[in-house]
PDB file of C-alpha atoms in Angstrom:
ATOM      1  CA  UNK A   1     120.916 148.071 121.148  1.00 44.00           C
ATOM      2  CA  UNK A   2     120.287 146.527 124.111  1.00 45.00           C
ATOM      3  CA  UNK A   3     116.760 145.920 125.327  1.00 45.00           C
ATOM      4  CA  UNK A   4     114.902 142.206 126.630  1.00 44.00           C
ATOM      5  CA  UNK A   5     112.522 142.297 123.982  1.00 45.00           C
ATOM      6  CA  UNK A   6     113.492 141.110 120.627  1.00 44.00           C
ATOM      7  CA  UNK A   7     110.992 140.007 117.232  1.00 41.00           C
ATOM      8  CA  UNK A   8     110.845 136.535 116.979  1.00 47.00           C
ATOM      9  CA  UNK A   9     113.154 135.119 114.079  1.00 51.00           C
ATOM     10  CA  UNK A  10     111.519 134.592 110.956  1.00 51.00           C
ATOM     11  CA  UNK A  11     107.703 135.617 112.358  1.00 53.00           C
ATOM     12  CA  UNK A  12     107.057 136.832 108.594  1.00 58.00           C
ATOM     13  CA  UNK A  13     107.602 133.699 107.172  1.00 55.00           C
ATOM     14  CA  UNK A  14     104.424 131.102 106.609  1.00 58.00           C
ATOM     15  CA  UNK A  15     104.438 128.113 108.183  1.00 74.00           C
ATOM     16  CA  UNK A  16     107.312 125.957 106.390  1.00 87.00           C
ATOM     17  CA  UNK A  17     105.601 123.151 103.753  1.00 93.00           C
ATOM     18  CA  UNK A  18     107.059 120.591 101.057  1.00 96.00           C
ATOM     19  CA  UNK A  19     105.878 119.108  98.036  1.00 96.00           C
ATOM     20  CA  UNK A  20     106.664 115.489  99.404  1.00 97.00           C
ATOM     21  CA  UNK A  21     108.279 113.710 102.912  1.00 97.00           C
ATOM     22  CA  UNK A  22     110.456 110.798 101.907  1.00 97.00           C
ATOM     23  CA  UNK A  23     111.230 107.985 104.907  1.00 97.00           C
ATOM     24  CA  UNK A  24     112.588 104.796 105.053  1.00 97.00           C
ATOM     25  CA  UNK A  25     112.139 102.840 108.521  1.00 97.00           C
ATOM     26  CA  UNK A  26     110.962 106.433 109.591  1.00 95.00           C
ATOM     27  CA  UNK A  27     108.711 105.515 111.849  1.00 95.00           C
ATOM     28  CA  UNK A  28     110.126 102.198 112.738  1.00 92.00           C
ATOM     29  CA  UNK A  29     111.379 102.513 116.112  1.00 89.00           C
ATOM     30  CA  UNK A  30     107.841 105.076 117.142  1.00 93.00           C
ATOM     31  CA  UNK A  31     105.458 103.848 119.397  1.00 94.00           C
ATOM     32  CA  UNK A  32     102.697 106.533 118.210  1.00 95.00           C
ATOM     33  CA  UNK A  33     102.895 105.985 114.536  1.00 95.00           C
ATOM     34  CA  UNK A  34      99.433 107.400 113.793  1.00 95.00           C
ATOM     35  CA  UNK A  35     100.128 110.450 116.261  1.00 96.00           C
ATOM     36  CA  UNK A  36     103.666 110.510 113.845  1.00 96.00           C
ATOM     37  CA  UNK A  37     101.828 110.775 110.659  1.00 96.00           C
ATOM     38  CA  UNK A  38      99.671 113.096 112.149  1.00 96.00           C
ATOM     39  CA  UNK A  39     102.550 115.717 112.908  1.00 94.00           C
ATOM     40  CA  UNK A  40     103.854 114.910 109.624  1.00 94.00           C
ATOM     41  CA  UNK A  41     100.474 115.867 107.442  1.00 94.00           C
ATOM     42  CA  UNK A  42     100.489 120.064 108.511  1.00 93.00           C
ATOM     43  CA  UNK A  43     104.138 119.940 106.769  1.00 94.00           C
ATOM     44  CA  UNK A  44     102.889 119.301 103.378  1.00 95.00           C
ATOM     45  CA  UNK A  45     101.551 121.831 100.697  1.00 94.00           C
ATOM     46  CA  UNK A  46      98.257 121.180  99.325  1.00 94.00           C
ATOM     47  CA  UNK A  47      98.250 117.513  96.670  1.00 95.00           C
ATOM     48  CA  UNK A  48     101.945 116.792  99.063  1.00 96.00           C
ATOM     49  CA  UNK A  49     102.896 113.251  98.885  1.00 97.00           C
ATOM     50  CA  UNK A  50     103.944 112.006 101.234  1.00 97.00           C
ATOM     51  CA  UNK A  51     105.653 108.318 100.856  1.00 98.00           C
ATOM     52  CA  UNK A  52     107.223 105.660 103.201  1.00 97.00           C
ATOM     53  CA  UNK A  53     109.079 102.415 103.009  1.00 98.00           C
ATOM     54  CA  UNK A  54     108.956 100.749 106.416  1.00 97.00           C
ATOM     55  CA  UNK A  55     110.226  97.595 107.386  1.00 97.00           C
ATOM     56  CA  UNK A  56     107.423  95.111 109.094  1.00 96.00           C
ATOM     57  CA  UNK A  57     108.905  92.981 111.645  1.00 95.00           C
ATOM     58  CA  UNK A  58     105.807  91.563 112.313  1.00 95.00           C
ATOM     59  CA  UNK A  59     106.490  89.558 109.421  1.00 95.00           C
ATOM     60  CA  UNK A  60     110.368  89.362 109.468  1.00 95.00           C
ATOM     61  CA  UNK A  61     112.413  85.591 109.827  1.00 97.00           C
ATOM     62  CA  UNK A  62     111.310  83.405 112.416  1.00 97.00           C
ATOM     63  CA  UNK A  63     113.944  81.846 113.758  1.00 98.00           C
ATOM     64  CA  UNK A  64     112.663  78.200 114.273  1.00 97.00           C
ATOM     65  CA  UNK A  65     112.518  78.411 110.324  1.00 97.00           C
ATOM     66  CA  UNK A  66     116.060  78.259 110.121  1.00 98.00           C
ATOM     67  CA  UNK A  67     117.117  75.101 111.706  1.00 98.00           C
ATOM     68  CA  UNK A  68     115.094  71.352 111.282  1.00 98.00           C
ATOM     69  CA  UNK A  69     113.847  70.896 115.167  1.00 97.00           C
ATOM     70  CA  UNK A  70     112.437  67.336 114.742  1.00 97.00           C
ATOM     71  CA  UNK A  71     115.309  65.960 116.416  1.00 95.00           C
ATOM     72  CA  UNK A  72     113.710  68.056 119.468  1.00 97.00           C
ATOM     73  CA  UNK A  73     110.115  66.272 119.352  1.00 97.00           C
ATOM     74  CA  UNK A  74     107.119  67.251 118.418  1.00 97.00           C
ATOM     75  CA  UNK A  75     106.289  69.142 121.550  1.00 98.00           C
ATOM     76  CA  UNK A  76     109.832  70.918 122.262  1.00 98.00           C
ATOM     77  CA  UNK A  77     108.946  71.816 118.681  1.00 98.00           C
ATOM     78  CA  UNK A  78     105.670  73.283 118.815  1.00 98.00           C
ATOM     79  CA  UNK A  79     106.597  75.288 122.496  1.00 98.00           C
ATOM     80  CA  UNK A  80     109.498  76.590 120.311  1.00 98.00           C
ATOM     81  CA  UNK A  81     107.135  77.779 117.696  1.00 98.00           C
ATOM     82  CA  UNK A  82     104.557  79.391 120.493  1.00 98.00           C
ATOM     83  CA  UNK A  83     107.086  80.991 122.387  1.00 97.00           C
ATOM     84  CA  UNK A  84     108.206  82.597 118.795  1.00 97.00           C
ATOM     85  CA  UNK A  85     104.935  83.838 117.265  1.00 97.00           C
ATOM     86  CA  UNK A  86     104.250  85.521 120.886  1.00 96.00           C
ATOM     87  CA  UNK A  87     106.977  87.825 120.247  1.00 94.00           C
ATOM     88  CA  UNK A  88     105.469  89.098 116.511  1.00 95.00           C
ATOM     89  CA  UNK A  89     101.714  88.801 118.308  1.00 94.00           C
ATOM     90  CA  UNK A  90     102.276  91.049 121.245  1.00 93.00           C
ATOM     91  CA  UNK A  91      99.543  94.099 121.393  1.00 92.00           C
ATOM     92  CA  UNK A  92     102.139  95.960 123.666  1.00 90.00           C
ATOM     93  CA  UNK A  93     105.077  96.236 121.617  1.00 91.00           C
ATOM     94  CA  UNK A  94     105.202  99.145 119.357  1.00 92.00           C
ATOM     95  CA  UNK A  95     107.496  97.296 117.344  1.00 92.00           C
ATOM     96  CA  UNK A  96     105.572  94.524 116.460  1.00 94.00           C
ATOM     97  CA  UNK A  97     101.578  95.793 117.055  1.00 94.00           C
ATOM     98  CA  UNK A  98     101.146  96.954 113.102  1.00 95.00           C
ATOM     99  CA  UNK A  99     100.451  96.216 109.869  1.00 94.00           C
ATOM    100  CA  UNK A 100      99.698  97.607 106.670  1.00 95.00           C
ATOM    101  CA  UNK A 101      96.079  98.317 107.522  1.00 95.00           C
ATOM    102  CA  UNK A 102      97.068 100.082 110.700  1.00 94.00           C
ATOM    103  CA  UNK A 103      99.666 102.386 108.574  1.00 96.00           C
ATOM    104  CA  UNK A 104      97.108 102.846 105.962  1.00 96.00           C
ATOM    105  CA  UNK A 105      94.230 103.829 108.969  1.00 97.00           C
ATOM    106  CA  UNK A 106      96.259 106.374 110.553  1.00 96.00           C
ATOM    107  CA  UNK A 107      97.260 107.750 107.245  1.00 96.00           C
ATOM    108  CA  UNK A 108      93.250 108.498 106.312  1.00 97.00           C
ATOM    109  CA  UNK A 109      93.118 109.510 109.607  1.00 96.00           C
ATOM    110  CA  UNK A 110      95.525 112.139 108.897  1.00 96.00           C
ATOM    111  CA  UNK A 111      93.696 112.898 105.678  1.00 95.00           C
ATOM    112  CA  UNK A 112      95.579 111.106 103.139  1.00 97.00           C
ATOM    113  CA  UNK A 113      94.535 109.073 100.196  1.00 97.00           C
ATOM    114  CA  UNK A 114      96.388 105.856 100.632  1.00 97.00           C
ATOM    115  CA  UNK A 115      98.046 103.209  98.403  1.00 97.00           C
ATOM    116  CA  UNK A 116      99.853 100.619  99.908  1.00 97.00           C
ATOM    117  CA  UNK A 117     102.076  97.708  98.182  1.00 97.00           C
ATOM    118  CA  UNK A 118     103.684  95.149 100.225  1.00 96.00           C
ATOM    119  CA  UNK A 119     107.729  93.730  98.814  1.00 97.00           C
ATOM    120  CA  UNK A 120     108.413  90.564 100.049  1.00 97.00           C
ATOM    121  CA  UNK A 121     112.345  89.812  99.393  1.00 96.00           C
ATOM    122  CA  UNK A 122     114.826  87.332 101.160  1.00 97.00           C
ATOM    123  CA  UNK A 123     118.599  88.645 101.403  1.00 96.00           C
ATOM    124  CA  UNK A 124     121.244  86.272 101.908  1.00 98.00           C
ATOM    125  CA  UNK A 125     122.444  86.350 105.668  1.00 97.00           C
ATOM    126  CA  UNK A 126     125.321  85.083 107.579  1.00 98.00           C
ATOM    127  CA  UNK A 127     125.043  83.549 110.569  1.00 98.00           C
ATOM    128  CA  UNK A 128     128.001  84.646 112.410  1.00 97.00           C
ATOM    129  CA  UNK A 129     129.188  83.663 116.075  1.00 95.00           C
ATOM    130  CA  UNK A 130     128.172  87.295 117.475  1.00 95.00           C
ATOM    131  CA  UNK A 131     124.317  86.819 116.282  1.00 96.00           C
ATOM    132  CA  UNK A 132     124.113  83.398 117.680  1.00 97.00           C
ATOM    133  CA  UNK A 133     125.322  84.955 121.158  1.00 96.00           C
ATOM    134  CA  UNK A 134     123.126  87.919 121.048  1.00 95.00           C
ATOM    135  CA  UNK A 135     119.823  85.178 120.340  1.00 97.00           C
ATOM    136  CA  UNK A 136     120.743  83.249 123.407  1.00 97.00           C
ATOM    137  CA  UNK A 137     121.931  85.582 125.746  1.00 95.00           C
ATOM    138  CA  UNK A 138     119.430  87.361 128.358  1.00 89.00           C
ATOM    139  CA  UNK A 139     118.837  90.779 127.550  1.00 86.00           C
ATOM    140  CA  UNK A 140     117.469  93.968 129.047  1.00 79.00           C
ATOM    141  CA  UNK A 141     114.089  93.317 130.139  1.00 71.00           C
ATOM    142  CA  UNK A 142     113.080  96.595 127.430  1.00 78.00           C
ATOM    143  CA  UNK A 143     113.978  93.990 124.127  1.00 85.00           C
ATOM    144  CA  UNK A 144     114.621  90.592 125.344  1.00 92.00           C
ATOM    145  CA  UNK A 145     116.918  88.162 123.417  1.00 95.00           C
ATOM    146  CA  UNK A 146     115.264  85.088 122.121  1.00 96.00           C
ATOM    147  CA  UNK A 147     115.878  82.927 124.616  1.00 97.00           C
ATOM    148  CA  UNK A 148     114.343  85.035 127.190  1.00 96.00           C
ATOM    149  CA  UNK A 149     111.422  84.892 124.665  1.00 95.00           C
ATOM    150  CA  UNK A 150     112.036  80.757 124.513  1.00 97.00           C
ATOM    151  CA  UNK A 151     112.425  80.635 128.329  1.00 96.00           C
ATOM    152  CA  UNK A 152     108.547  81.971 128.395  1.00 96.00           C
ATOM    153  CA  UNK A 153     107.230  78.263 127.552  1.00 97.00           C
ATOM    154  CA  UNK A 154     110.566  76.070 127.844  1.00 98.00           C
ATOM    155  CA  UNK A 155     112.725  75.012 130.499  1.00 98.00           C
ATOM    156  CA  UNK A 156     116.270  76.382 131.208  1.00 97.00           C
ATOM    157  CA  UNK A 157     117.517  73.006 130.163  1.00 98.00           C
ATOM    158  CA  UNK A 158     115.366  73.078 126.922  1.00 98.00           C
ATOM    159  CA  UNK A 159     116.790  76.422 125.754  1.00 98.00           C
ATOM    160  CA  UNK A 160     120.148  75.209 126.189  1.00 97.00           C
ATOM    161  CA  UNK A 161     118.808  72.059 123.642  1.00 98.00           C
ATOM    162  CA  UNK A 162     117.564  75.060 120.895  1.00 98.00           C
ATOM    163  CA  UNK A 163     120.845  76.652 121.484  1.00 98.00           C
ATOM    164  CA  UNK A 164     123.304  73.672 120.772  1.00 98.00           C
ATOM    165  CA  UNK A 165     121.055  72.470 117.822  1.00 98.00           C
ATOM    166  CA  UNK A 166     121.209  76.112 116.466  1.00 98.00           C
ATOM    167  CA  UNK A 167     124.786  76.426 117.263  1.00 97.00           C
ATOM    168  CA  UNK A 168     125.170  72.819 115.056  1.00 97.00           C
ATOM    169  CA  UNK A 169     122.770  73.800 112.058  1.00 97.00           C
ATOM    170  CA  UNK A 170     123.454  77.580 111.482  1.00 98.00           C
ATOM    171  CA  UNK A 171     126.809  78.623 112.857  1.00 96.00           C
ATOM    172  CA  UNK A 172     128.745  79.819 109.382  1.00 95.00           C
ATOM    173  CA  UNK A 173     126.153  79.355 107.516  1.00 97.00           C
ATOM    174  CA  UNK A 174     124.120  81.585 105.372  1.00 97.00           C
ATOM    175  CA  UNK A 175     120.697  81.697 104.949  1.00 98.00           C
ATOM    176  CA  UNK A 176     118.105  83.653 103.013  1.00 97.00           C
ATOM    177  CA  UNK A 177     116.881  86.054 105.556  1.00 97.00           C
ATOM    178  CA  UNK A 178     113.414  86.855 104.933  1.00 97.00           C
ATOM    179  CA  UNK A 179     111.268  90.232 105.607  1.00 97.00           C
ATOM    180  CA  UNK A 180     108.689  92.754 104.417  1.00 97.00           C
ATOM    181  CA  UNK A 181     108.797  96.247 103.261  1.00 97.00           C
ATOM    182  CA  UNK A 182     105.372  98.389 103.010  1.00 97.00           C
ATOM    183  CA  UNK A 183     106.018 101.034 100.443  1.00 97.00           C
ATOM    184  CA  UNK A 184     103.381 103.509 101.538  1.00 97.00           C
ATOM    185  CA  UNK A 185     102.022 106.396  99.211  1.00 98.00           C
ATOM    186  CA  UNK A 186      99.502 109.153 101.151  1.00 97.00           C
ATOM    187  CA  UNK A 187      98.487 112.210  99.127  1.00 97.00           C
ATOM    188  CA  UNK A 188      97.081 115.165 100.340  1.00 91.00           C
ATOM    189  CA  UNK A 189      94.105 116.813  98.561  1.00 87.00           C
TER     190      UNK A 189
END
């Protein structure tokens, strides 16, 4: 048969739903979570779960925490701290610009009932030669390193200081690595 007009492929099908939508870091790396969770809620049946573990870097390591910076003074030390905590407090940065109550919000925006728990667990970490590198050296301006974050409030000279001291105190070591996980459970009704 030949002919330009063809049935569409499964057109007697309804529209495709599950019982639950499983993610983990799903919608990690997306700038639009609540737009996300909106496409998400049509693709579950009636009392669908649907149920999330994401990662919060908002409240991952801070670096500073890892190394003693007294030998620094106090106000090296507290620009060091500033310069951090601007990266996890930036409104701009779909990375960092949620929470739990902003996952929960667009999730009853969506229509889901919403429980939320929050796991707080350190994981032992190496500190190998490659990380150290990637910290201190500039970056695409799209995710910059550390010390492009650093060089916000300190000196070029300065950074170089956080980078030796961190070079002295971590390199080979391992540390207890510290983050957050939001296990997230929306039900349709």
């Amino acid at each position: 048969a030949h002919g330009s007009e063809t049935a569409p492929r499964n057109s007697h099908l309804a529209p495709l739903q599950f019982d639950a939508i499983l993610g983990y870091n799903a919608l990690l790396d997306t700038p639009d979570k609540a737009g996300a969770v909106q496409i998400l809620a049509p693709f579950l049946a009636p009392h669908g779960v649907l149920i999330l573990a994401e990662r919060v870097p908002r409240y991952t390591q801070r670096l500073h925490r890892l190394v003693d910076l007294t030998a620094l003074g106090s106000d090296l030390m507290q620009r060091i701290v500033a310069a951090e905590e601007m990266v996890y407090a930036a409104s701009d940065d779909p990375l960092v610009n949620w929470d739990a109550e902003t996952l929960r919000d667009a999730c009853i925006a969506a229509g889901f009932t919403v429980t939320i728990a929050a796991e707080d667990e350190t994981t032992p970490t190496p500190i190998t030669p490659g990380m150290l590198t990637r910290w201190f050296t500039p970056a695409p301006a799209d995710r910059p390193s550390y010390a492009d974050h650093l060089g916000r409030l300190l000196a070029p000279d300065e950074v170089a200081k956080v980078r030796d001291l961190f070079q002295r105190q971590l390199a080979g070591q391992q540390v207890a690595w510290a983050s957050r996980t939001l296990l997230l459970t929306g039900r349709r009704p």
